[in-house]
Short mmCIF file of C-alpha atoms in Angstrom, two decimals:
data_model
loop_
_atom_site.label_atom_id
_atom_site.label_comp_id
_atom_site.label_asym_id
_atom_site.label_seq_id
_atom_site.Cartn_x
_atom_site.Cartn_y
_atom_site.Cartn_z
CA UNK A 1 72.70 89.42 116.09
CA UNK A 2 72.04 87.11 118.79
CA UNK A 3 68.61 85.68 118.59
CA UNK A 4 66.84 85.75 121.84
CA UNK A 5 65.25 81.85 120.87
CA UNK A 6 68.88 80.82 120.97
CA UNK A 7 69.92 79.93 124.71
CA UNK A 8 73.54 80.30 125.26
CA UNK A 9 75.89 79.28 127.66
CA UNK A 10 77.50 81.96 130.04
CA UNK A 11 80.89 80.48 127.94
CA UNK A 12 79.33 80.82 124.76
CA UNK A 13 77.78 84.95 125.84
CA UNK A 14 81.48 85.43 127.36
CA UNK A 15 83.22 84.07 124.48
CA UNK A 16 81.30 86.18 122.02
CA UNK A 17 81.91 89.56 123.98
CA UNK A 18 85.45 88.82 124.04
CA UNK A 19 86.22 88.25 120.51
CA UNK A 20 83.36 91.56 120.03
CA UNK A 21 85.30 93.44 122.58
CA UNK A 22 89.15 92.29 121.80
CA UNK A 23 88.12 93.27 117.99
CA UNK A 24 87.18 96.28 118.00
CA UNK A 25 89.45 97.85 120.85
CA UNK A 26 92.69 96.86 119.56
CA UNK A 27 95.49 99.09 120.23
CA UNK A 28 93.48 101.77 121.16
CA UNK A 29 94.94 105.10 122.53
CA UNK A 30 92.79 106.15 125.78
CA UNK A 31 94.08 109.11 128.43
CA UNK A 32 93.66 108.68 132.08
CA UNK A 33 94.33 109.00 135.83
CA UNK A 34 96.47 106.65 137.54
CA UNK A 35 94.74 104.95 140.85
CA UNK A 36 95.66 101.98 142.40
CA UNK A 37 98.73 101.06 141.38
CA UNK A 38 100.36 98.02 142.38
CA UNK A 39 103.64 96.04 141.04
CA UNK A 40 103.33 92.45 141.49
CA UNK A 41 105.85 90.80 142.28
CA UNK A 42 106.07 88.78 138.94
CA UNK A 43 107.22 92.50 137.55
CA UNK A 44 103.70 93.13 135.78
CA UNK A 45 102.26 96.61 136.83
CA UNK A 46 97.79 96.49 137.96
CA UNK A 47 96.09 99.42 137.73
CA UNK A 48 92.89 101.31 137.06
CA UNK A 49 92.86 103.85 134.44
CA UNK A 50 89.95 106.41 135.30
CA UNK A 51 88.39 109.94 135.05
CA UNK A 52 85.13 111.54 136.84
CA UNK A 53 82.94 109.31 135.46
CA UNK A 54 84.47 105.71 134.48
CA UNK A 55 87.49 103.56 135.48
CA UNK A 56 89.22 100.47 133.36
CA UNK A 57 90.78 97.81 135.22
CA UNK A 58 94.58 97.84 133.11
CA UNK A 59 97.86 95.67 133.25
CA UNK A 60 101.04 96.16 132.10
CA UNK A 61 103.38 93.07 131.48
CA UNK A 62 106.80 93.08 132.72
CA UNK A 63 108.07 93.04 129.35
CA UNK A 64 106.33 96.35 128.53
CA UNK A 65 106.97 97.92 132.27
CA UNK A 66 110.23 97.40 132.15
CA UNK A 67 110.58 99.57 129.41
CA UNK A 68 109.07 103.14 131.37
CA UNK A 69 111.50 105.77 132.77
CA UNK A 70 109.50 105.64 135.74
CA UNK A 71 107.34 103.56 136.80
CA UNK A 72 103.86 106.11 137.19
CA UNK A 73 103.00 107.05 140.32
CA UNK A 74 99.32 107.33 141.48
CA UNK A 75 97.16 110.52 140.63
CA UNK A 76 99.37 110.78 137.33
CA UNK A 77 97.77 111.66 134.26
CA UNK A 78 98.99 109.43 131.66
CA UNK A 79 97.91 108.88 127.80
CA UNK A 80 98.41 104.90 126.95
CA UNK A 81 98.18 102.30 124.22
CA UNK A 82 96.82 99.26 124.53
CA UNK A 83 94.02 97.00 124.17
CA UNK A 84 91.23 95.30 125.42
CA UNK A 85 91.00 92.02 127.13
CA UNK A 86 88.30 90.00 128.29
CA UNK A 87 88.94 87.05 130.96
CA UNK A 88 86.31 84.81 130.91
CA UNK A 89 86.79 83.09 134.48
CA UNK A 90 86.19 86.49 136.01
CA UNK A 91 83.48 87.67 133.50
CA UNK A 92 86.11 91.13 133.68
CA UNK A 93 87.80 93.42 131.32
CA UNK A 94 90.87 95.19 131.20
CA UNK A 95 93.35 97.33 129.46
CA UNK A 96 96.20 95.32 128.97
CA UNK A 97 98.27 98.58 128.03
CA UNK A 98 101.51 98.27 125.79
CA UNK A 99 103.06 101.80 125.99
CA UNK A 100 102.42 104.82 128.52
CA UNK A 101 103.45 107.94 128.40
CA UNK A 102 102.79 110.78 131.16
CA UNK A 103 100.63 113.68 129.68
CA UNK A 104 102.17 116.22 131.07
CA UNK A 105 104.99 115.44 128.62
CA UNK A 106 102.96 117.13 125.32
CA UNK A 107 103.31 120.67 127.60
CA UNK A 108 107.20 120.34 128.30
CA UNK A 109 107.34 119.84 124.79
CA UNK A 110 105.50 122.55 123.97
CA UNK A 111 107.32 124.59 126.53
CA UNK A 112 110.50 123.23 125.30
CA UNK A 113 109.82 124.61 121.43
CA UNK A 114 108.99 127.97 123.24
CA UNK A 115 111.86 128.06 124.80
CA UNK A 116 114.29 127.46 121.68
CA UNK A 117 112.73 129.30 120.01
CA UNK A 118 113.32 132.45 122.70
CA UNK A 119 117.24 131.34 123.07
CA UNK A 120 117.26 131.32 119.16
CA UNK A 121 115.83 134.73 118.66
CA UNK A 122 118.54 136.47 121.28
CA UNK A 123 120.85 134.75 119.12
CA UNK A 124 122.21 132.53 122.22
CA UNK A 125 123.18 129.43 120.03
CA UNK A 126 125.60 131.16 117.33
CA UNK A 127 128.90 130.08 116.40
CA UNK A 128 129.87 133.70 117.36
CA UNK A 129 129.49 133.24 121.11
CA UNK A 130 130.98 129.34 121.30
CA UNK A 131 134.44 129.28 123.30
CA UNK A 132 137.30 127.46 122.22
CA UNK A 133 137.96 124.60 124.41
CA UNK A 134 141.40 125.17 126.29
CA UNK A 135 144.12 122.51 124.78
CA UNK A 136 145.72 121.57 127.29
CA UNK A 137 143.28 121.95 130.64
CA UNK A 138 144.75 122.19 134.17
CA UNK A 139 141.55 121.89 135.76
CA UNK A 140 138.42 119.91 134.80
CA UNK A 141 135.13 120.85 136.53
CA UNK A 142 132.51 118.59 136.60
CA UNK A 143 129.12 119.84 137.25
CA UNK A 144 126.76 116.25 137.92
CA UNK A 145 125.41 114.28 140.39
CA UNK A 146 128.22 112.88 142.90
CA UNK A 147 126.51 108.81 142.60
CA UNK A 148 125.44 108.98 138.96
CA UNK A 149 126.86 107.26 136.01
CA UNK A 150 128.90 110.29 134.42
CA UNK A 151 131.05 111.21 136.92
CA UNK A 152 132.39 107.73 136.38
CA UNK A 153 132.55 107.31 133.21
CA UNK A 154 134.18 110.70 132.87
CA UNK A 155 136.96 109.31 135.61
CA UNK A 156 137.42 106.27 133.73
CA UNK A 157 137.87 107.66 130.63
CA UNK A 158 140.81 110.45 131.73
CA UNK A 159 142.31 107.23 133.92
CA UNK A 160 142.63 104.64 130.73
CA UNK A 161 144.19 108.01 128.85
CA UNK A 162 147.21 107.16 131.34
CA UNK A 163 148.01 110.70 131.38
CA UNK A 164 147.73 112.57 134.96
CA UNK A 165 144.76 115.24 135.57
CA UNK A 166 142.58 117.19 137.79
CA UNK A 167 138.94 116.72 138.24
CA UNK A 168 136.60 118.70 140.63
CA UNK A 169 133.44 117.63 141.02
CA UNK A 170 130.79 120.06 141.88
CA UNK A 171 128.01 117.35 143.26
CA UNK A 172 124.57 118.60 142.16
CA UNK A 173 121.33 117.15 141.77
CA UNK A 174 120.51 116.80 137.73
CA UNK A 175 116.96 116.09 138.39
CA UNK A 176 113.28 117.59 140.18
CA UNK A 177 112.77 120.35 142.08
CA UNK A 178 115.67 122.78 142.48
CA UNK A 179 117.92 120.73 140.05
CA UNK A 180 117.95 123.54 137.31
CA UNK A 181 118.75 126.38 139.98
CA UNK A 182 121.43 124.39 141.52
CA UNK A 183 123.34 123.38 138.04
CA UNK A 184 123.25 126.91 137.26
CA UNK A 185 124.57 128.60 140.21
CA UNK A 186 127.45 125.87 140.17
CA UNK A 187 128.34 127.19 137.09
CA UNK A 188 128.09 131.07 138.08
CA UNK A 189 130.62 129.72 141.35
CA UNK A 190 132.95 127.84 139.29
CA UNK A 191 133.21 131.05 137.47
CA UNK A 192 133.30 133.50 140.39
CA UNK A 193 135.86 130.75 142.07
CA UNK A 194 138.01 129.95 139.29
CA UNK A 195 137.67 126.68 139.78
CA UNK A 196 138.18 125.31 136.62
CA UNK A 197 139.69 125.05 133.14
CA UNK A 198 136.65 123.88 131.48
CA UNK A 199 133.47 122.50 132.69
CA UNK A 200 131.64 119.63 131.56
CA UNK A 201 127.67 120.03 133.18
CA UNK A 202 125.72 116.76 132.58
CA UNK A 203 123.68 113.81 133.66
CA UNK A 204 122.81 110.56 132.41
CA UNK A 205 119.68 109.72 130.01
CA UNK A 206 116.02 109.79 130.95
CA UNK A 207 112.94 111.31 130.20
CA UNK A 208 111.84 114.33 129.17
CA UNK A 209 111.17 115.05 132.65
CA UNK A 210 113.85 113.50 134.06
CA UNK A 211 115.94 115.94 131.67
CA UNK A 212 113.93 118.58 132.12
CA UNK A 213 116.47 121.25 134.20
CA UNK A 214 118.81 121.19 131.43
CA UNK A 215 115.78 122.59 129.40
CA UNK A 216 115.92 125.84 132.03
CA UNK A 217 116.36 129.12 130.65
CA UNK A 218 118.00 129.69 134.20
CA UNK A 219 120.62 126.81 133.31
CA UNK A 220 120.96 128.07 129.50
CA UNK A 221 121.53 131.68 131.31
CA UNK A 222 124.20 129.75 133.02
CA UNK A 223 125.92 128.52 130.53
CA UNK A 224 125.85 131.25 128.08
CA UNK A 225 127.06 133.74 131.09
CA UNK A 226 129.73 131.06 131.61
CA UNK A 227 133.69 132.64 130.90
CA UNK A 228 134.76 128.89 131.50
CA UNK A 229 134.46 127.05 128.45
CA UNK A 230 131.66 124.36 128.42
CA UNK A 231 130.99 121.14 126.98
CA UNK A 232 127.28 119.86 127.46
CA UNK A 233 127.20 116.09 128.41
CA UNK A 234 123.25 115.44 128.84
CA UNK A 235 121.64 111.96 128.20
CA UNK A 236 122.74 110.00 125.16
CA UNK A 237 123.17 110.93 121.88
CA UNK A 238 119.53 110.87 120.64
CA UNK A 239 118.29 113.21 124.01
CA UNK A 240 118.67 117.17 122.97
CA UNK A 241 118.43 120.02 125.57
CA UNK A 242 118.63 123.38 125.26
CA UNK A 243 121.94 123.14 127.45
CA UNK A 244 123.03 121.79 124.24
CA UNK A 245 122.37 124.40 122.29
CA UNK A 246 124.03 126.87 124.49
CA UNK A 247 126.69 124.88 125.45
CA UNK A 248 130.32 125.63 123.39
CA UNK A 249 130.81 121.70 122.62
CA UNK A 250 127.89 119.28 122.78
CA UNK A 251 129.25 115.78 123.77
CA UNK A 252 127.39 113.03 122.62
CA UNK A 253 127.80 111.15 126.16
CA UNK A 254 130.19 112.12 129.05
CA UNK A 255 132.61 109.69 127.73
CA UNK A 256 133.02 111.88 124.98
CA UNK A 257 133.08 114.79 126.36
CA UNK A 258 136.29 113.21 128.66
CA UNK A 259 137.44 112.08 125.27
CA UNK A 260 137.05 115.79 123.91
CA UNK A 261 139.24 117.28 126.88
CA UNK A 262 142.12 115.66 126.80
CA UNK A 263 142.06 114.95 122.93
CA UNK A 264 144.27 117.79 122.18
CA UNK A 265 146.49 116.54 124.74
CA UNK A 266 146.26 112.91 123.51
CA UNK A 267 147.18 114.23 120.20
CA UNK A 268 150.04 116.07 121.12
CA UNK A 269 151.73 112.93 122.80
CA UNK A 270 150.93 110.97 119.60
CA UNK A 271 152.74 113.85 117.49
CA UNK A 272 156.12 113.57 119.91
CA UNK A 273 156.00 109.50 120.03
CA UNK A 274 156.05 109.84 116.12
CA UNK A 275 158.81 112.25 116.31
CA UNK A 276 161.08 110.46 117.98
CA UNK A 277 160.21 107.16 116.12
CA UNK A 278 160.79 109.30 113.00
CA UNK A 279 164.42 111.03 113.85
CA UNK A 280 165.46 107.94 115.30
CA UNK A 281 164.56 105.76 112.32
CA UNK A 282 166.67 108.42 110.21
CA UNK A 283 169.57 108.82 112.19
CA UNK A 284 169.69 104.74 112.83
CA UNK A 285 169.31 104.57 109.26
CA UNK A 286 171.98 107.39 108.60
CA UNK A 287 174.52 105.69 111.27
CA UNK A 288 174.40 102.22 109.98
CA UNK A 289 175.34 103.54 106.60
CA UNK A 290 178.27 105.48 107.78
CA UNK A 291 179.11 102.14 109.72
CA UNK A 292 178.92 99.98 106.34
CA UNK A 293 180.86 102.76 105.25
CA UNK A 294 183.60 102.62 107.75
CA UNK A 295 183.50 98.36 107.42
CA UNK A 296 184.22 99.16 103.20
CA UNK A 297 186.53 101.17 104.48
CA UNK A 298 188.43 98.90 107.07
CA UNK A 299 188.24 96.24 104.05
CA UNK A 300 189.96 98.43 101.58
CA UNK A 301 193.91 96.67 100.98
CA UNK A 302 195.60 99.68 101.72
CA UNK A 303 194.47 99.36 104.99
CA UNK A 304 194.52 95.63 105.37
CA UNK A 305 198.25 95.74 103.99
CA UNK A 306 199.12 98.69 104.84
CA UNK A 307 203.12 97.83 103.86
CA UNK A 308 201.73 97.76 100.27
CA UNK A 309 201.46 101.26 100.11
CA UNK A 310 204.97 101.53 100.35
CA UNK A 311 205.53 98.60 97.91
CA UNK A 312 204.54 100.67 94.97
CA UNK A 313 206.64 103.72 95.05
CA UNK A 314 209.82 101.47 96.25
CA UNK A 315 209.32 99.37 93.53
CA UNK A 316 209.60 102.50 91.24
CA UNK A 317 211.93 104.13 92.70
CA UNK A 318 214.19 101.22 92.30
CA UNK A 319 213.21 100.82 89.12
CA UNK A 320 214.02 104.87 88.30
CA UNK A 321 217.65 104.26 90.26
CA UNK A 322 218.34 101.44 87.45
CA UNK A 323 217.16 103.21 84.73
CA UNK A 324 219.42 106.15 85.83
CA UNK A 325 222.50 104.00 86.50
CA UNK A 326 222.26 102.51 83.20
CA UNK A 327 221.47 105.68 81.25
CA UNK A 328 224.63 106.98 83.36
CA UNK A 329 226.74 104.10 81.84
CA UNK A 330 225.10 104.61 78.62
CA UNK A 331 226.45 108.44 78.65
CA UNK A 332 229.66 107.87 79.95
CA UNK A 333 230.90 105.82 77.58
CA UNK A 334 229.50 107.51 74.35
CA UNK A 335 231.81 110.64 76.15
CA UNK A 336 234.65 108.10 76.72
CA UNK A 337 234.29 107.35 72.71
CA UNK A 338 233.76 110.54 71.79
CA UNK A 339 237.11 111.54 74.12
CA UNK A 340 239.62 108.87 71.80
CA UNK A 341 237.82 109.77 69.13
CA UNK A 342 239.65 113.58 69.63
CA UNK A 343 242.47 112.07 71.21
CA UNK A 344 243.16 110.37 67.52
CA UNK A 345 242.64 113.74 66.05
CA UNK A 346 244.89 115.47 68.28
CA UNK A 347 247.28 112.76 67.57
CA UNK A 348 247.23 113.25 64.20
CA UNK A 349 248.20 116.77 64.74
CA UNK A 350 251.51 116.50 66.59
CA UNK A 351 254.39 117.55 64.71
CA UNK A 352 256.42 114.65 66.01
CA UNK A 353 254.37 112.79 64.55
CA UNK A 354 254.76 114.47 61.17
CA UNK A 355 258.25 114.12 61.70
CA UNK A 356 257.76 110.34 62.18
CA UNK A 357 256.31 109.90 58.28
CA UNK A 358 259.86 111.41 57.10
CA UNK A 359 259.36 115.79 57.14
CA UNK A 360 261.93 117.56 58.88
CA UNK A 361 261.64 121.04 60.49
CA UNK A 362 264.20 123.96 59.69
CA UNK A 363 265.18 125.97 62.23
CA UNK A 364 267.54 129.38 61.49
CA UNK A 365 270.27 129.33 63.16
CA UNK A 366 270.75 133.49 63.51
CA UNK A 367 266.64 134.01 62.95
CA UNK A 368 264.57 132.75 65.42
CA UNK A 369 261.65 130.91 63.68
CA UNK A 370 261.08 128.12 61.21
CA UNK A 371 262.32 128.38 57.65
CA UNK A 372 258.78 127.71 55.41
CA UNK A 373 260.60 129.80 52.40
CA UNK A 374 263.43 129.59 50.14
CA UNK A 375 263.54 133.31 50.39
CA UNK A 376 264.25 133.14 53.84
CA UNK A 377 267.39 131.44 52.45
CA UNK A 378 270.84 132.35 51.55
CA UNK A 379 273.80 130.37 50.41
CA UNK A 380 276.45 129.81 53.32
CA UNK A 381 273.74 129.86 55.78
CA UNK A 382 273.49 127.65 58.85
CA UNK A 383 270.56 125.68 59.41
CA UNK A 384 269.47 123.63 61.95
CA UNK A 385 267.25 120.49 61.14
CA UNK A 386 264.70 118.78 63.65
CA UNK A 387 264.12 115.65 62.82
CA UNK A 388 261.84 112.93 64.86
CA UNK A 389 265.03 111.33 66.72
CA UNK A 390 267.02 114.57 66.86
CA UNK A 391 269.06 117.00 65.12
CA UNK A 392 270.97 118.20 62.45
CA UNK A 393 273.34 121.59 61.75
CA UNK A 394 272.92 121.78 57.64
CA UNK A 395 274.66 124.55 55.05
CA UNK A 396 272.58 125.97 52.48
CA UNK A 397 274.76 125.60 49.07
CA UNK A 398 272.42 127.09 46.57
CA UNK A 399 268.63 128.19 46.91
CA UNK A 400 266.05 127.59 43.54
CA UNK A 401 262.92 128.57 42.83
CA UNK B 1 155.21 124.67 130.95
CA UNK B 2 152.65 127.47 129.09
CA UNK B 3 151.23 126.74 126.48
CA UNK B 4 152.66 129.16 124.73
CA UNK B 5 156.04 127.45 125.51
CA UNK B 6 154.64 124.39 124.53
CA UNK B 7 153.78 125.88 120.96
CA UNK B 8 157.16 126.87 120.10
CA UNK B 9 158.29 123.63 121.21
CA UNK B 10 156.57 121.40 119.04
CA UNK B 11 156.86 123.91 115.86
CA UNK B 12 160.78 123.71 116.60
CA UNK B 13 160.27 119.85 116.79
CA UNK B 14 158.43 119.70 113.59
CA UNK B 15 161.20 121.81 112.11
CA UNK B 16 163.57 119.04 113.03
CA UNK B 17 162.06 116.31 111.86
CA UNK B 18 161.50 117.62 108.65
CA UNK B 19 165.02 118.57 108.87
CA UNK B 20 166.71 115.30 109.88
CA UNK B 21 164.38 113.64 107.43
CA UNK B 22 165.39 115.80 104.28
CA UNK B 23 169.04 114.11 104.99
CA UNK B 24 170.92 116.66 103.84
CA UNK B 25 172.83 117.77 106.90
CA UNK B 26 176.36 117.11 107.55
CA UNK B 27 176.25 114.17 109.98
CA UNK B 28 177.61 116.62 112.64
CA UNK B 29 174.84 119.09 112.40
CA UNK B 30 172.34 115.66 112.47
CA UNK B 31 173.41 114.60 115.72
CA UNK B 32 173.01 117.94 117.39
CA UNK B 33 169.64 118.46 116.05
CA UNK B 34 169.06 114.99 116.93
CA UNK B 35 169.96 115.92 120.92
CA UNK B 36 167.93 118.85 120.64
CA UNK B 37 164.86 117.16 119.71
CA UNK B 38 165.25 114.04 121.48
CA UNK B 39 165.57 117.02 124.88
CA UNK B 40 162.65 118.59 123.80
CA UNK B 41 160.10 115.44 123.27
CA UNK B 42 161.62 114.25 126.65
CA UNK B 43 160.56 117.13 128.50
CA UNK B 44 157.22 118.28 126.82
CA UNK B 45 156.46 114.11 127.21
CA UNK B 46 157.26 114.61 130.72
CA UNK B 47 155.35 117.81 131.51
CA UNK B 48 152.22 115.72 129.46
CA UNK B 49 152.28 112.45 131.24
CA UNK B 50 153.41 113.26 134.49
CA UNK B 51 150.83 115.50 135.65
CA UNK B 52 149.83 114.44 139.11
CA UNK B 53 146.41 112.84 138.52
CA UNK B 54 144.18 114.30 141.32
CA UNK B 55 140.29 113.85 141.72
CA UNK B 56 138.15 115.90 144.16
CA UNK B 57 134.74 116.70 145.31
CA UNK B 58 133.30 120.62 146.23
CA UNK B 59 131.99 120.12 150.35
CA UNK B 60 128.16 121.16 150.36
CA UNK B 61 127.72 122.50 153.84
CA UNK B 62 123.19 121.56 155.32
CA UNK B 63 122.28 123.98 153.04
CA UNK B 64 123.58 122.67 150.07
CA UNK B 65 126.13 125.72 149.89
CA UNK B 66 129.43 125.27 148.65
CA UNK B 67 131.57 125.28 152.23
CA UNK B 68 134.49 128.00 151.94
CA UNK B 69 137.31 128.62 154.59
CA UNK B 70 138.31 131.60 156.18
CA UNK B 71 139.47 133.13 152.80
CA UNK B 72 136.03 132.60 150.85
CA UNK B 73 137.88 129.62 149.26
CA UNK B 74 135.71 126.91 148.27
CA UNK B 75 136.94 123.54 150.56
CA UNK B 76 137.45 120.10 148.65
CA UNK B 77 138.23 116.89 149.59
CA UNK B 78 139.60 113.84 147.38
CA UNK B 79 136.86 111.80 145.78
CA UNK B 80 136.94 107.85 145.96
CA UNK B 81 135.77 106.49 142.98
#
């Protein structure tokens, strides 16, 4: 406790409220009314913080400030963090406020629960009711804002897929008033129109707020109403609205959801580059082996020297016309021997020959026929004798036994 | 091409390949599934890639009403990007 004998300097009083003051209202959470708001030019944000009865001077530091949505506009009822701060050359305090958020966020939230929890109960978010997504898509509809990010990204995703396609864009505003009734009767007209294949209804991150008409049961009624299948594309991958739910495919980001488009069709050119890489590889690999093949072939010395085909059966058939002109030879004399060989036996037979070693032949003179008897014989009796050099009349004188 | 079409195409492609990569085929029957196939990937590559890319924009008449012509046909016009 400061003693009231002790004089201070307006330093020394200052000093101690600020490190009193700075102490005990660190990081403090305090809910208030926007008023007089100013951004410097230095990029820090001034303004007073107040209700009926009080107002805080506040800052918030570039660093911080750059870091809100949107920047709070005046009347708006925001609960911050922060702390306080006490600058001694003005003898002031302030708020110097670290993180803001607009109150009326706590009721979309709650509104936002509500909500699911309605859409959930009528059974809206089953797998039951969730479309297949067309493979092969004539028509993409794009239901966004003409100048935001995700019509571009979209378009620069289907360009790098170097594949040809058609986009509509159905230009809508994504946020504030009207926003929600205007995404969902471009989705009731790309219907009733035809206009599309598939739709992909999005916008680009921001707040709550900022979000909010994709958290429309009018927009849910939308989609879910929707013939034309629908891929959600809202905010990045962290923000979740209840077009989300609804939705038949939730993209992360609208890149994705190009991505998730034409994947089918990006798979199905993969598929044929493979084939043909495949059935060529084979039938190059099946060609060159007939080839080497064919070279074995060409190699082979039948049909290098193709004369010594004919050497072979030339060689044997001279060889077989020897063989039979000797075993010719061979036979023709053993037939030659075995010819004198009779010949000598023939000769051996002849009855001149007989005659030759000294036997004579008796002819009757009267009687035909050789005499081989002495009974043939009778005294007086005229014979006729062959002999080898001629012959001989003879007279039988007397005949003995 | 339907998609239907499209379908039967790429079964009868699969077919092939698994064909032409068993290797039992008489050369003869080989190249002629070969042909086919190589045909087929041709054209469905065709009918994939060389869709005419076109980008366009609904017209939004004053009161933010989709403009239609005399047909009710909503009117478009190519968007530069």
């Amino acid at each position: 406790m400061v003693q009231a004998s002790t004089t201070l300097t307006v330093q020394e009083l200052t000093l101690k409220i600020k490190q009193q003051l700075e102490s005990t209202f660190t990081q403090i959470q305090v809910v208030g009314e926007i008023s007089n708001f100013k951004k410097h030019s230095s990029g820090h944000l001034y303004f007073d913080l107040k209700d009926g009865e009080a107002k805080i001077a506040a800052v918030m530091f570039k660093r911080q400030g750059d870091g809100l949505k949107d920047l709070p506009k005046e009347g708006d009822k925001v609960i911050v963090i922060g702390s306080v701060n006490v600058y001694p050359p003005h003898g002031k305090y302030q708020l110097i406020i670290t993180s803001m958020q607009n109150q009326g966020v706590g009721d979309l939230l709650l509104r936002f629960e509500e909500l699911k929890k309605k859409l959930k109960e009528r059974g809206w978010f089953e797998k039951e009711h969730k479309k297949p997504l067309p493979q092969l898509p004539k028509t993409i509809g794009v239901i966004t804002s003409p100048t935001g990010a995700v019509i571009k990204d979209i378009i620069h995703v289907l360009k790098r897929r170097h594949s040809g396609f058609h986009l509509i864009l159905y230009p809508v505003r994504v946020q504030g008033e009207g926003a929600a009734e205007e995404i969902a009767r471009a989705i009731e007209e790309c219907n009733r129109f035809q206009l599309a294949d598939v739709l992909i209804v999005g916008r680009g991150g921001g707040s709550l707020e900022d979000l909010w008409a994709f958290n429309e049961e009018r927009v849910a009624e939308a989609i879910f109403s929707s013939s034309i299948p629908i891929i959600s594309a809202v905010g990045h991958e962290t923000d979740v609205t209840l077009a989300d739910f609804v939705a038949d495919v939730r993209a992360p980001t609208p890149s994705a959801a190009a991505e998730i488009v034409t994947a089918a069709k990006s798979e199905k050119l993969a598929f044929l580059a493979k084939s043909n890489q495949q059935i060529s590889h084979t039938l190059t690999q099946l060609i060159a082996g007939y080839k080497a093949k064919l070279r074995a072939y060409q190699r082979h010395p039948v049909l290098v020297n193709p004369l010594a085909l004919v050497t072979l059966p030339l060689q044997k058939l001279e060889d077989l016309q020897e063989r039979l002109d000797q075993a010719t030879e061979r036979r023709f004399s053993l037939l030659q021997e075995r010819l004198s060989h009779k010949k000598g036996q023939l000769a051996a037979l002849n009855p001149q020959n007989v005659l030759k070693r000294g036997y004579t032949i008796l002819f009757a003179e009267k009687e035909k026929g050789v005499v081989d008897s002495t009974k043939k014989l009778y005294p007086e009796q005229m014979l006729s004798a062959l002999f080898s050099d001629g012959k001989a009349t003879l007279k039988v004188m007397t005949t003995h036994e | 091409m339907s998609d239907k079409n499209f379908e039967s195409s790429f079964k009868r492609i699969e077919e092939i390949v698994d064909k032409i990569n068993s290797g039992a085929l008489p050369l003869e029957e080989m190249l002629r599934l070969y042909e086919e196939a190589n045909n087929l990937i041709l054209h469905c590559q065709t009918k994939l890639s060389l869709a005419e890319e076109k980008i366009e924009i609904l017209i939004k008449n004053r009161e933010n009403r989709l403009s239609v012509n005399e047909e009710g046909s909503p009117l478009k016009e190519p968007l530069c990007v």
